[in-house]
PDB file of C-alpha atoms in Angstrom:
ATOM      1  CA  MET A 251     120.030 100.195 102.315  1.00 50.00           C
ATOM      2  CA  THR A 252     122.513 101.516  99.723  1.00 54.00           C
ATOM      3  CA  LEU A 253     121.249 103.494  96.761  1.00 51.00           C
ATOM      4  CA  HIS A 254     123.114 104.285  93.557  1.00 50.00           C
ATOM      5  CA  PRO A 255     124.029 108.001  93.439  1.00 47.00           C
ATOM      6  CA  ALA A 256     121.855 108.390  90.327  1.00 44.00           C
ATOM      7  CA  HIS A 257     118.774 107.055  92.141  1.00 48.00           C
ATOM      8  CA  PRO A 258     116.324 109.935  92.794  1.00 46.00           C
ATOM      9  CA  ALA A 259     116.028 108.964  96.464  1.00 49.00           C
ATOM     10  CA  ALA A 260     119.791 109.184  96.946  1.00 48.00           C
ATOM     11  CA  ARG A 261     119.496 112.973  96.893  1.00 51.00           C
ATOM     12  CA  SER A 262     117.228 112.985  99.973  1.00 77.00           C
ATOM     13  CA  MET A 263     118.624 110.048 101.960  1.00 85.00           C
ATOM     14  CA  ARG A 264     120.813 110.984 104.925  1.00 89.00           C
ATOM     15  CA  THR A 265     123.261 108.850 106.913  1.00 90.00           C
ATOM     16  CA  THR A 266     124.175 109.379 110.561  1.00 89.00           C
ATOM     17  CA  PRO A 267     127.414 108.363 112.324  1.00 87.00           C
ATOM     18  CA  GLU A 268     125.375 105.806 114.295  1.00 86.00           C
ATOM     19  CA  GLY A 269     124.531 103.933 111.089  1.00 87.00           C
ATOM     20  CA  LEU A 270     120.967 105.224 110.717  1.00 90.00           C
ATOM     21  CA  LEU A 271     119.519 106.113 107.336  1.00 92.00           C
ATOM     22  CA  TRP A 272     116.689 108.607 107.166  1.00 94.00           C
ATOM     23  CA  GLU A 273     114.771 110.752 104.731  1.00 94.00           C
ATOM     24  CA  PRO A 274     111.856 113.219 104.903  1.00 94.00           C
ATOM     25  CA  SER A 275     108.389 112.018 103.936  1.00 94.00           C
ATOM     26  CA  ASP A 276     105.555 114.069 102.440  1.00 93.00           C
ATOM     27  CA  ARG A 277     102.870 111.799 103.909  1.00 95.00           C
ATOM     28  CA  TRP A 278     100.385 112.909 106.535  1.00 97.00           C
ATOM     29  CA  VAL A 279     100.774 110.363 109.339  1.00 97.00           C
ATOM     30  CA  ARG A 280      98.618 109.919 112.423  1.00 97.00           C
ATOM     31  CA  GLY A 281      98.831 107.467 115.325  1.00 96.00           C
ATOM     32  CA  ARG A 282      96.126 106.705 117.890  1.00 94.00           C
ATOM     33  CA  VAL A 283      95.611 104.846 121.130  1.00 92.00           C
ATOM     34  CA  GLY A 284      91.911 104.199 121.594  1.00 89.00           C
ATOM     35  CA  ASP A 285      90.208 107.523 120.868  1.00 91.00           C
ATOM     36  CA  THR A 286      93.310 109.592 121.619  1.00 95.00           C
ATOM     37  CA  THR A 287      95.444 110.929 118.784  1.00 97.00           C
ATOM     38  CA  VAL A 288      99.033 110.735 120.019  1.00 97.00           C
ATOM     39  CA  VAL A 289     100.766 111.771 116.766  1.00 98.00           C
ATOM     40  CA  ASP A 290      99.532 114.021 113.969  1.00 98.00           C
ATOM     41  CA  SER A 291     102.280 115.041 111.573  1.00 98.00           C
ATOM     42  CA  ARG A 292     102.694 116.301 108.026  1.00 97.00           C
ATOM     43  CA  ARG A 293     106.463 116.317 108.468  1.00 96.00           C
ATOM     44  CA  PRO A 294     107.496 112.799 109.468  1.00 97.00           C
ATOM     45  CA  VAL A 295     110.826 111.245 108.605  1.00 96.00           C
ATOM     46  CA  LEU A 296     111.434 107.607 107.723  1.00 96.00           C
ATOM     47  CA  VAL A 297     114.291 105.973 109.616  1.00 94.00           C
ATOM     48  CA  TRP A 298     116.074 102.716 108.788  1.00 92.00           C
ATOM     49  CA  GLU A 299     118.015 101.044 111.598  1.00 90.00           C
ATOM     50  CA  PRO A 300     120.910  98.725 110.617  1.00 87.00           C
ATOM     51  CA  HIS A 301     119.390  95.630 112.272  1.00 79.00           C
ATOM     52  CA  LEU A 302     115.781  96.076 111.087  1.00 80.00           C
ATOM     53  CA  PRO A 303     114.635  95.223 107.531  1.00 79.00           C
ATOM     54  CA  VAL A 304     111.821  97.805 107.465  1.00 86.00           C
ATOM     55  CA  PRO A 305     111.621 101.550 108.148  1.00 91.00           C
ATOM     56  CA  GLN A 306     109.870 103.334 110.996  1.00 92.00           C
ATOM     57  CA  TYR A 307     108.616 106.868 111.420  1.00 95.00           C
ATOM     58  CA  ALA A 308     110.017 109.579 113.672  1.00 96.00           C
ATOM     59  CA  PHE A 309     108.077 112.798 114.267  1.00 97.00           C
ATOM     60  CA  PRO A 310     108.930 116.378 115.233  1.00 97.00           C
ATOM     61  CA  ARG A 311     108.255 116.850 118.944  1.00 97.00           C
ATOM     62  CA  GLU A 312     105.696 119.567 118.272  1.00 97.00           C
ATOM     63  CA  ASP A 313     103.585 117.018 116.333  1.00 98.00           C
ATOM     64  CA  VAL A 314     103.489 114.633 119.312  1.00 98.00           C
ATOM     65  CA  ARG A 315     101.337 114.706 122.452  1.00 97.00           C
ATOM     66  CA  THR A 316     104.408 114.884 124.677  1.00 97.00           C
ATOM     67  CA  ASP A 317     102.116 115.521 127.668  1.00 97.00           C
ATOM     68  CA  LEU A 318     101.227 111.824 127.412  1.00 97.00           C
ATOM     69  CA  LEU A 319     104.864 110.712 127.712  1.00 97.00           C
ATOM     70  CA  ARG A 320     106.829 110.064 130.903  1.00 96.00           C
ATOM     71  CA  PRO A 321     110.476 108.945 131.232  1.00 95.00           C
ATOM     72  CA  ALA A 322     110.447 105.136 131.090  1.00 93.00           C
ATOM     73  CA  LEU A 323     110.565 103.444 134.491  1.00 93.00           C
ATOM     74  CA  HIS A 324     112.280 100.410 132.976  1.00 91.00           C
ATOM     75  CA  PRO A 325     113.930 101.445 129.673  1.00 87.00           C
ATOM     76  CA  PRO A 326     114.416  98.529 127.272  1.00 82.00           C
ATOM     77  CA  THR A 327     117.950  97.687 126.200  1.00 80.00           C
ATOM     78  CA  GLY A 328     119.236  96.653 122.794  1.00 76.00           C
ATOM     79  CA  SER A 329     115.950  97.216 121.007  1.00 78.00           C
ATOM     80  CA  HIS A 330     117.048 100.217 118.926  1.00 83.00           C
ATOM     81  CA  THR A 331     120.248 101.757 117.605  1.00 80.00           C
ATOM     82  CA  GLY A 332     122.429 103.779 119.959  1.00 72.00           C
ATOM     83  CA  SER A 333     121.703 105.251 123.391  1.00 66.00           C
ATOM     84  CA  GLN A 334     118.149 106.532 123.346  1.00 79.00           C
ATOM     85  CA  VAL A 335     115.822 108.114 125.842  1.00 91.00           C
ATOM     86  CA  PHE A 336     112.718 105.968 126.247  1.00 93.00           C
ATOM     87  CA  TYR A 337     109.244 107.047 127.341  1.00 94.00           C
ATOM     88  CA  ASP A 338     106.233 105.273 128.780  1.00 95.00           C
ATOM     89  CA  LEU A 339     102.951 106.248 127.140  1.00 95.00           C
ATOM     90  CA  HIS A 340     100.071 107.297 129.412  1.00 94.00           C
ATOM     91  CA  ALA A 341      97.022 107.412 127.143  1.00 91.00           C
ATOM     92  CA  ASP A 342      93.710 105.526 127.081  1.00 84.00           C
ATOM     93  CA  GLY A 343      93.926 102.336 129.125  1.00 85.00           C
ATOM     94  CA  PRO A 344      97.004 100.790 130.757  1.00 89.00           C
ATOM     95  CA  VAL A 345     100.426 102.453 130.612  1.00 92.00           C
ATOM     96  CA  ARG A 346     102.425 101.322 127.588  1.00 92.00           C
ATOM     97  CA  PRO A 347     106.047 100.942 128.742  1.00 92.00           C
ATOM     98  CA  GLY A 348     108.857 101.980 126.420  1.00 91.00           C
ATOM     99  CA  ALA A 349     106.386 102.910 123.674  1.00 92.00           C
ATOM    100  CA  ALA A 350     108.356 105.942 122.478  1.00 94.00           C
ATOM    101  CA  TRP A 351     112.014 106.853 122.188  1.00 93.00           C
ATOM    102  CA  THR A 352     114.464 109.334 120.710  1.00 94.00           C
ATOM    103  CA  PHE A 353     117.355 108.467 118.416  1.00 91.00           C
ATOM    104  CA  PRO A 354     120.878 109.494 119.458  1.00 86.00           C
ATOM    105  CA  ALA A 355     121.671 111.076 116.068  1.00 87.00           C
ATOM    106  CA  ASP A 356     122.032 114.867 116.067  1.00 89.00           C
ATOM    107  CA  ASP A 357     120.016 114.983 112.831  1.00 89.00           C
ATOM    108  CA  LEU A 358     117.037 113.419 114.628  1.00 92.00           C
ATOM    109  CA  SER A 359     117.420 115.017 118.052  1.00 89.00           C
ATOM    110  CA  GLY A 360     114.127 116.903 117.725  1.00 93.00           C
ATOM    111  CA  HIS A 361     112.133 113.800 116.780  1.00 96.00           C
ATOM    112  CA  ILE A 362     110.304 111.048 118.655  1.00 96.00           C
ATOM    113  CA  ALA A 363     109.625 107.529 117.331  1.00 95.00           C
ATOM    114  CA  PHE A 364     106.948 105.063 118.450  1.00 93.00           C
ATOM    115  CA  GLU A 365     106.712 101.301 118.558  1.00 87.00           C
ATOM    116  CA  TRP A 366     104.632  99.570 115.934  1.00 80.00           C
ATOM    117  CA  PHE A 367     107.094  97.291 114.168  1.00 59.00           C
ATOM    118  CA  ARG A 368     105.808  93.725 114.815  1.00 54.00           C
ATOM    119  CA  ARG A 369     102.720  95.351 116.409  1.00 53.00           C
ATOM    120  CA  THR A 370     104.047  94.990 119.957  1.00 57.00           C
ATOM    121  CA  ASP A 371     101.634  95.437 122.863  1.00 66.00           C
ATOM    122  CA  THR A 372     103.488  98.611 123.826  1.00 74.00           C
ATOM    123  CA  GLY A 373     102.841 100.273 120.474  1.00 82.00           C
ATOM    124  CA  LEU A 374     100.034 102.480 119.247  1.00 89.00           C
ATOM    125  CA  ASP A 375      96.787 100.812 118.186  1.00 88.00           C
ATOM    126  CA  HIS A 376      96.165 102.481 114.829  1.00 91.00           C
ATOM    127  CA  TRP A 377      98.308 104.245 112.248  1.00 93.00           C
ATOM    128  CA  TYR A 378      97.209 106.151 109.146  1.00 94.00           C
ATOM    129  CA  GLU A 379      99.061 107.410 106.093  1.00 94.00           C
ATOM    130  CA  GLU A 380      96.737 110.066 104.672  1.00 96.00           C
ATOM    131  CA  ASP A 381      93.293 108.420 105.212  1.00 94.00           C
ATOM    132  CA  GLU A 382      94.382 104.790 104.801  1.00 90.00           C
ATOM    133  CA  GLU A 383      95.102 102.643 107.846  1.00 89.00           C
ATOM    134  CA  ILE A 384      98.539 101.026 107.772  1.00 88.00           C
ATOM    135  CA  PHE A 385      99.465  97.874 109.669  1.00 84.00           C
ATOM    136  CA  VAL A 386     102.634  96.353 111.164  1.00 85.00           C
ATOM    137  CA  HIS A 387     105.135  98.957 109.921  1.00 87.00           C
ATOM    138  CA  PRO A 388     105.364 101.878 107.463  1.00 91.00           C
ATOM    139  CA  ARG A 389     105.560 101.056 103.800  1.00 90.00           C
ATOM    140  CA  ASP A 390     109.042 101.420 102.388  1.00 92.00           C
ATOM    141  CA  PRO A 391     108.978 103.939  99.498  1.00 91.00           C
ATOM    142  CA  HIS A 392     111.908 102.093  97.897  1.00 89.00           C
ATOM    143  CA  LYS A 393     110.141  98.742  97.906  1.00 91.00           C
ATOM    144  CA  ARG A 394     107.831  97.396  95.205  1.00 92.00           C
ATOM    145  CA  VAL A 395     105.272  94.575  95.268  1.00 95.00           C
ATOM    146  CA  ASP A 396     103.764  93.204  92.036  1.00 96.00           C
ATOM    147  CA  ALA A 397     101.278  90.331  91.706  1.00 97.00           C
ATOM    148  CA  LEU A 398     101.281  88.980  88.148  1.00 98.00           C
ATOM    149  CA  PRO A 399      99.087  86.165  86.753  1.00 98.00           C
ATOM    150  CA  SER A 400     101.115  83.553  84.894  1.00 98.00           C
ATOM    151  CA  SER A 401     100.822  80.269  83.004  1.00 98.00           C
ATOM    152  CA  ARG A 402     104.089  78.859  84.333  1.00 98.00           C
ATOM    153  CA  HIS A 403     104.068  75.322  85.717  1.00 98.00           C
ATOM    154  CA  VAL A 404     104.589  75.235  89.496  1.00 98.00           C
ATOM    155  CA  ARG A 405     104.858  72.044  91.514  1.00 98.00           C
ATOM    156  CA  ILE A 406     105.340  71.997  95.305  1.00 98.00           C
ATOM    157  CA  GLU A 407     106.735  69.054  97.261  1.00 97.00           C
ATOM    158  CA  VAL A 408     106.908  68.449 101.003  1.00 95.00           C
ATOM    159  CA  GLY A 409     109.107  65.544 102.055  1.00 90.00           C
ATOM    160  CA  GLY A 410     109.094  64.214  98.505  1.00 92.00           C
ATOM    161  CA  GLN A 411     105.287  64.252  98.246  1.00 95.00           C
ATOM    162  CA  THR A 412     103.586  66.518  95.716  1.00 97.00           C
ATOM    163  CA  VAL A 413     101.199  68.795  97.610  1.00 97.00           C
ATOM    164  CA  ALA A 414     100.398  71.291  94.834  1.00 98.00           C
ATOM    165  CA  ASP A 415     100.548  71.343  91.043  1.00 98.00           C
ATOM    166  CA  SER A 416      99.381  74.342  89.033  1.00 98.00           C
ATOM    167  CA  ARG A 417      99.638  75.974  85.625  1.00 98.00           C
ATOM    168  CA  ALA A 418      97.707  79.066  86.731  1.00 98.00           C
ATOM    169  CA  PRO A 419      99.810  80.691  89.460  1.00 98.00           C
ATOM    170  CA  VAL A 420     100.025  84.332  90.416  1.00 98.00           C
ATOM    171  CA  LEU A 421     103.667  85.272  90.939  1.00 98.00           C
ATOM    172  CA  LEU A 422     104.257  87.847  93.642  1.00 98.00           C
ATOM    173  CA  PHE A 423     107.472  89.832  93.253  1.00 97.00           C
ATOM    174  CA  GLU A 424     108.490  91.748  96.378  1.00 94.00           C
ATOM    175  CA  THR A 425     111.742  93.678  96.631  1.00 91.00           C
ATOM    176  CA  SER A 426     114.421  91.802  98.624  1.00 87.00           C
ATOM    177  CA  LEU A 427     112.304  88.645  99.000  1.00 90.00           C
ATOM    178  CA  PRO A 428     112.063  85.497  96.852  1.00 94.00           C
ATOM    179  CA  THR A 429     109.221  85.193  94.377  1.00 96.00           C
ATOM    180  CA  ARG A 430     106.145  83.721  96.032  1.00 97.00           C
ATOM    181  CA  TYR A 431     103.821  81.446  94.056  1.00 98.00           C
ATOM    182  CA  TYR A 432     100.120  81.909  94.824  1.00 98.00           C
ATOM    183  CA  LEU A 433      98.130  78.917  93.590  1.00 98.00           C
ATOM    184  CA  PRO A 434      94.400  78.310  93.067  1.00 98.00           C
ATOM    185  CA  PRO A 435      92.915  76.317  95.993  1.00 98.00           C
ATOM    186  CA  GLU A 436      91.845  73.532  93.635  1.00 98.00           C
ATOM    187  CA  ASP A 437      95.514  72.969  92.727  1.00 98.00           C
ATOM    188  CA  VAL A 438      96.607  72.467  96.356  1.00 98.00           C
ATOM    189  CA  ARG A 439      96.140  69.281  98.450  1.00 97.00           C
ATOM    190  CA  LEU A 440      94.519  71.122 101.356  1.00 97.00           C
ATOM    191  CA  ASP A 441      93.485  67.744 102.820  1.00 97.00           C
ATOM    192  CA  LEU A 442      97.162  67.349 103.782  1.00 97.00           C
ATOM    193  CA  PHE A 443      97.114  70.529 105.877  1.00 97.00           C
ATOM    194  CA  ALA A 444      95.226  71.732 108.944  1.00 97.00           C
ATOM    195  CA  PRO A 445      94.034  75.338 109.425  1.00 97.00           C
ATOM    196  CA  THR A 446      95.464  77.151 112.447  1.00 96.00           C
ATOM    197  CA  ASP A 447      94.513  80.275 114.379  1.00 96.00           C
ATOM    198  CA  HIS A 448      97.791  81.974 113.398  1.00 94.00           C
ATOM    199  CA  SER A 449      97.573  85.215 111.418  1.00 92.00           C
ATOM    200  CA  THR A 450      99.978  87.925 110.311  1.00 89.00           C
ATOM    201  CA  GLY A 451      99.617  91.429 108.947  1.00 88.00           C
ATOM    202  CA  CYS A 452     101.512  93.001 106.069  1.00 90.00           C
ATOM    203  CA  PRO A 453     101.301  96.686 105.076  1.00 91.00           C
ATOM    204  CA  TYR A 454     101.584  95.701 101.400  1.00 93.00           C
ATOM    205  CA  LYS A 455      99.238  92.694 101.232  1.00 94.00           C
ATOM    206  CA  GLY A 456      96.848  92.616 104.207  1.00 92.00           C
ATOM    207  CA  THR A 457      96.066  89.922 106.802  1.00 92.00           C
ATOM    208  CA  ALA A 458      96.995  86.293 106.131  1.00 96.00           C
ATOM    209  CA  SER A 459      95.594  83.087 107.603  1.00 97.00           C
ATOM    210  CA  TYR A 460      97.639  79.866 107.815  1.00 97.00           C
ATOM    211  CA  TRP A 461      97.671  76.080 107.529  1.00 97.00           C
ATOM    212  CA  THR A 462     100.068  73.530 109.031  1.00 96.00           C
ATOM    213  CA  TRP A 463     101.393  70.339 107.456  1.00 96.00           C
ATOM    214  CA  ARG A 464      99.675  67.233 108.880  1.00 94.00           C
ATOM    215  CA  GLY A 465     102.387  64.776 107.901  1.00 89.00           C
ATOM    216  CA  ALA A 466     105.741  63.747 109.338  1.00 83.00           C
ATOM    217  CA  GLY A 467     109.088  65.381 108.700  1.00 80.00           C
ATOM    218  CA  ASP A 468     110.958  68.541 109.614  1.00 84.00           C
ATOM    219  CA  VAL A 469     108.295  70.987 108.447  1.00 90.00           C
ATOM    220  CA  PRO A 470     107.664  74.145 110.496  1.00 92.00           C
ATOM    221  CA  PRO A 471     104.113  75.051 111.484  1.00 93.00           C
ATOM    222  CA  ASN A 472     102.129  77.541 109.417  1.00 94.00           C
ATOM    223  CA  VAL A 473     103.970  76.753 106.206  1.00 95.00           C
ATOM    224  CA  LEU A 474     101.006  77.612 103.963  1.00 97.00           C
ATOM    225  CA  TRP A 475      99.033  80.861 103.891  1.00 98.00           C
ATOM    226  CA  SER A 476      96.367  82.841 102.068  1.00 98.00           C
ATOM    227  CA  TYR A 477      94.966  86.385 101.910  1.00 98.00           C
ATOM    228  CA  ALA A 478      91.175  86.221 101.883  1.00 97.00           C
ATOM    229  CA  GLU A 479      90.860  90.003 101.517  1.00 95.00           C
ATOM    230  CA  PRO A 480      94.151  91.357 100.176  1.00 95.00           C
ATOM    231  CA  LEU A 481      94.846  95.038  99.721  1.00 92.00           C
ATOM    232  CA  PRO A 482      93.822  96.411  96.299  1.00 92.00           C
ATOM    233  CA  ALA A 483      97.392  96.574  94.958  1.00 91.00           C
ATOM    234  CA  VAL A 484      97.696  92.764  95.136  1.00 96.00           C
ATOM    235  CA  ALA A 485      94.066  91.799  94.545  1.00 97.00           C
ATOM    236  CA  ALA A 486      95.197  89.041  92.152  1.00 98.00           C
ATOM    237  CA  VAL A 487      96.250  86.830  95.110  1.00 98.00           C
ATOM    238  CA  ARG A 488      92.773  86.847  96.696  1.00 98.00           C
ATOM    239  CA  GLY A 489      91.924  83.401  98.071  1.00 98.00           C
ATOM    240  CA  ARG A 490      95.053  81.803  96.610  1.00 98.00           C
ATOM    241  CA  LEU A 491      97.574  79.755  98.593  1.00 98.00           C
ATOM    242  CA  ALA A 492     101.335  80.184  98.916  1.00 98.00           C
ATOM    243  CA  PHE A 493     104.130  78.237 100.599  1.00 97.00           C
ATOM    244  CA  PHE A 494     107.326  79.348 102.298  1.00 96.00           C
ATOM    245  CA  ASN A 495     109.969  78.674  99.624  1.00 94.00           C
ATOM    246  CA  GLU A 496     112.472  78.446 102.489  1.00 94.00           C
ATOM    247  CA  VAL A 497     111.201  75.050 103.698  1.00 94.00           C
ATOM    248  CA  VAL A 498     109.416  73.337 100.777  1.00 95.00           C
ATOM    249  CA  ASP A 499     110.691  72.158  97.412  1.00 97.00           C
ATOM    250  CA  ILE A 500     109.469  74.081  94.376  1.00 98.00           C
ATOM    251  CA  VAL A 501     109.812  72.904  90.791  1.00 98.00           C
ATOM    252  CA  LEU A 502     109.265  75.709  88.282  1.00 98.00           C
ATOM    253  CA  ASP A 503     108.781  74.772  84.625  1.00 98.00           C
ATOM    254  CA  GLY A 504     110.514  71.471  85.339  1.00 97.00           C
ATOM    255  CA  GLU A 505     113.534  73.033  87.096  1.00 97.00           C
ATOM    256  CA  PRO A 506     113.991  72.581  90.863  1.00 97.00           C
ATOM    257  CA  LEU A 507     114.557  75.866  92.696  1.00 97.00           C
ATOM    258  CA  GLU A 508     117.058  76.305  95.497  1.00 95.00           C
ATOM    259  CA  ARG A 509     115.597  77.020  98.902  1.00 94.00           C
ATOM    260  CA  PRO A 510     116.361  80.677  99.655  1.00 92.00           C
ATOM    261  CA  THR A 511     117.677  82.116 102.908  1.00 88.00           C
ATOM    262  CA  THR A 512     115.567  85.096 103.990  1.00 87.00           C
ATOM    263  CA  PRO A 513     114.691  87.061 107.141  1.00 80.00           C
ATOM    264  CA  PHE A 514     111.979  84.409 107.703  1.00 86.00           C
ATOM    265  CA  SER A 515     114.427  81.474 107.750  1.00 82.00           C
ATOM    266  CA  ARG A 516     115.339  81.773 111.431  1.00 79.00           C
ATOM    267  CA  MET A 517     111.682  82.115 112.446  1.00 77.00           C
ATOM    268  CA  LEU A 518     110.835  78.969 110.512  1.00 84.00           C
ATOM    269  CA  ARG A 519     113.717  76.982 112.051  1.00 76.00           C
ATOM    270  CA  GLU A 520     112.665  78.037 115.551  1.00 71.00           C
ATOM    271  CA  GLY A 521     109.067  77.107 114.768  1.00 61.00           C
ATOM    272  CA  SER A 522     110.179  73.639 113.749  1.00 47.00           C
ATOM    273  CA  ARG A 523     112.192  73.167 116.964  1.00 44.00           C
ATOM    274  CA  SER A 524     109.267  74.345 119.090  1.00 45.00           C
ATOM    275  CA  GLN A 525     107.235  71.428 117.769  1.00 45.00           C
ATOM    276  CA  GLY A 526     109.907  68.984 118.925  1.00 35.00           C
ATOM    277  CA  ARG A 527     111.331  68.408 115.479  1.00 31.00           C
ATOM    278  CA  PRO A 528     115.096  68.064 114.981  1.00 26.00           C
TER     279      PRO A 528
END
């Protein structure tokens, strides 16, 4: 992340020789495993690693239940920037290996970070910013998500077949990602798709459920999704359906859009290969 010097956040953002970016946060953050509070901090810092698209929190040691941490028996390699010290977490239930670590940067030497990006099994179960539970990863204070109703004409094709046609979309604008087009269910050929048990969580939007294309062609699974109960900030997408722009063809107001390349592109390609598609 590079901010213009005039940006207000540029005055608080720090850079370390290891390539980490970090800044203090004023949010009260708590993390729990079962009924045990492992972290309770009013002085967290947000840290951006060069290879991860989202931030994570690190906490002063005195705000962490360090009595629950033991040096990792099998420290992971290559999962975070630099040479860290990893800890196994001994809290409620089974030991969680490699659940916590320290960054090598001198600026962050008194801080401990915990897994929760991608909601790995080694991470903490529940996280809260103030009194709101947060999922998957911390919200980026430099990222914005807007869901705006529109009357633009959106047509979606899969393998040359029209699968959706709408003049009442909600356009979702999310920093660093392509515009997503959320369409009313009645404007989507859901008979051409099959619901799956796949779901994902997003700290900005909520929990999504998915559908897979029934037809032939090089179409990854779970190409279509919906938020039945979105978070209040994007309530306008409730019950609507959206496609991955990366793998379908979208015609907007009569103009075909290019398929974007995003952090999801590799995941979608691998999903297609896993189904035996070329």
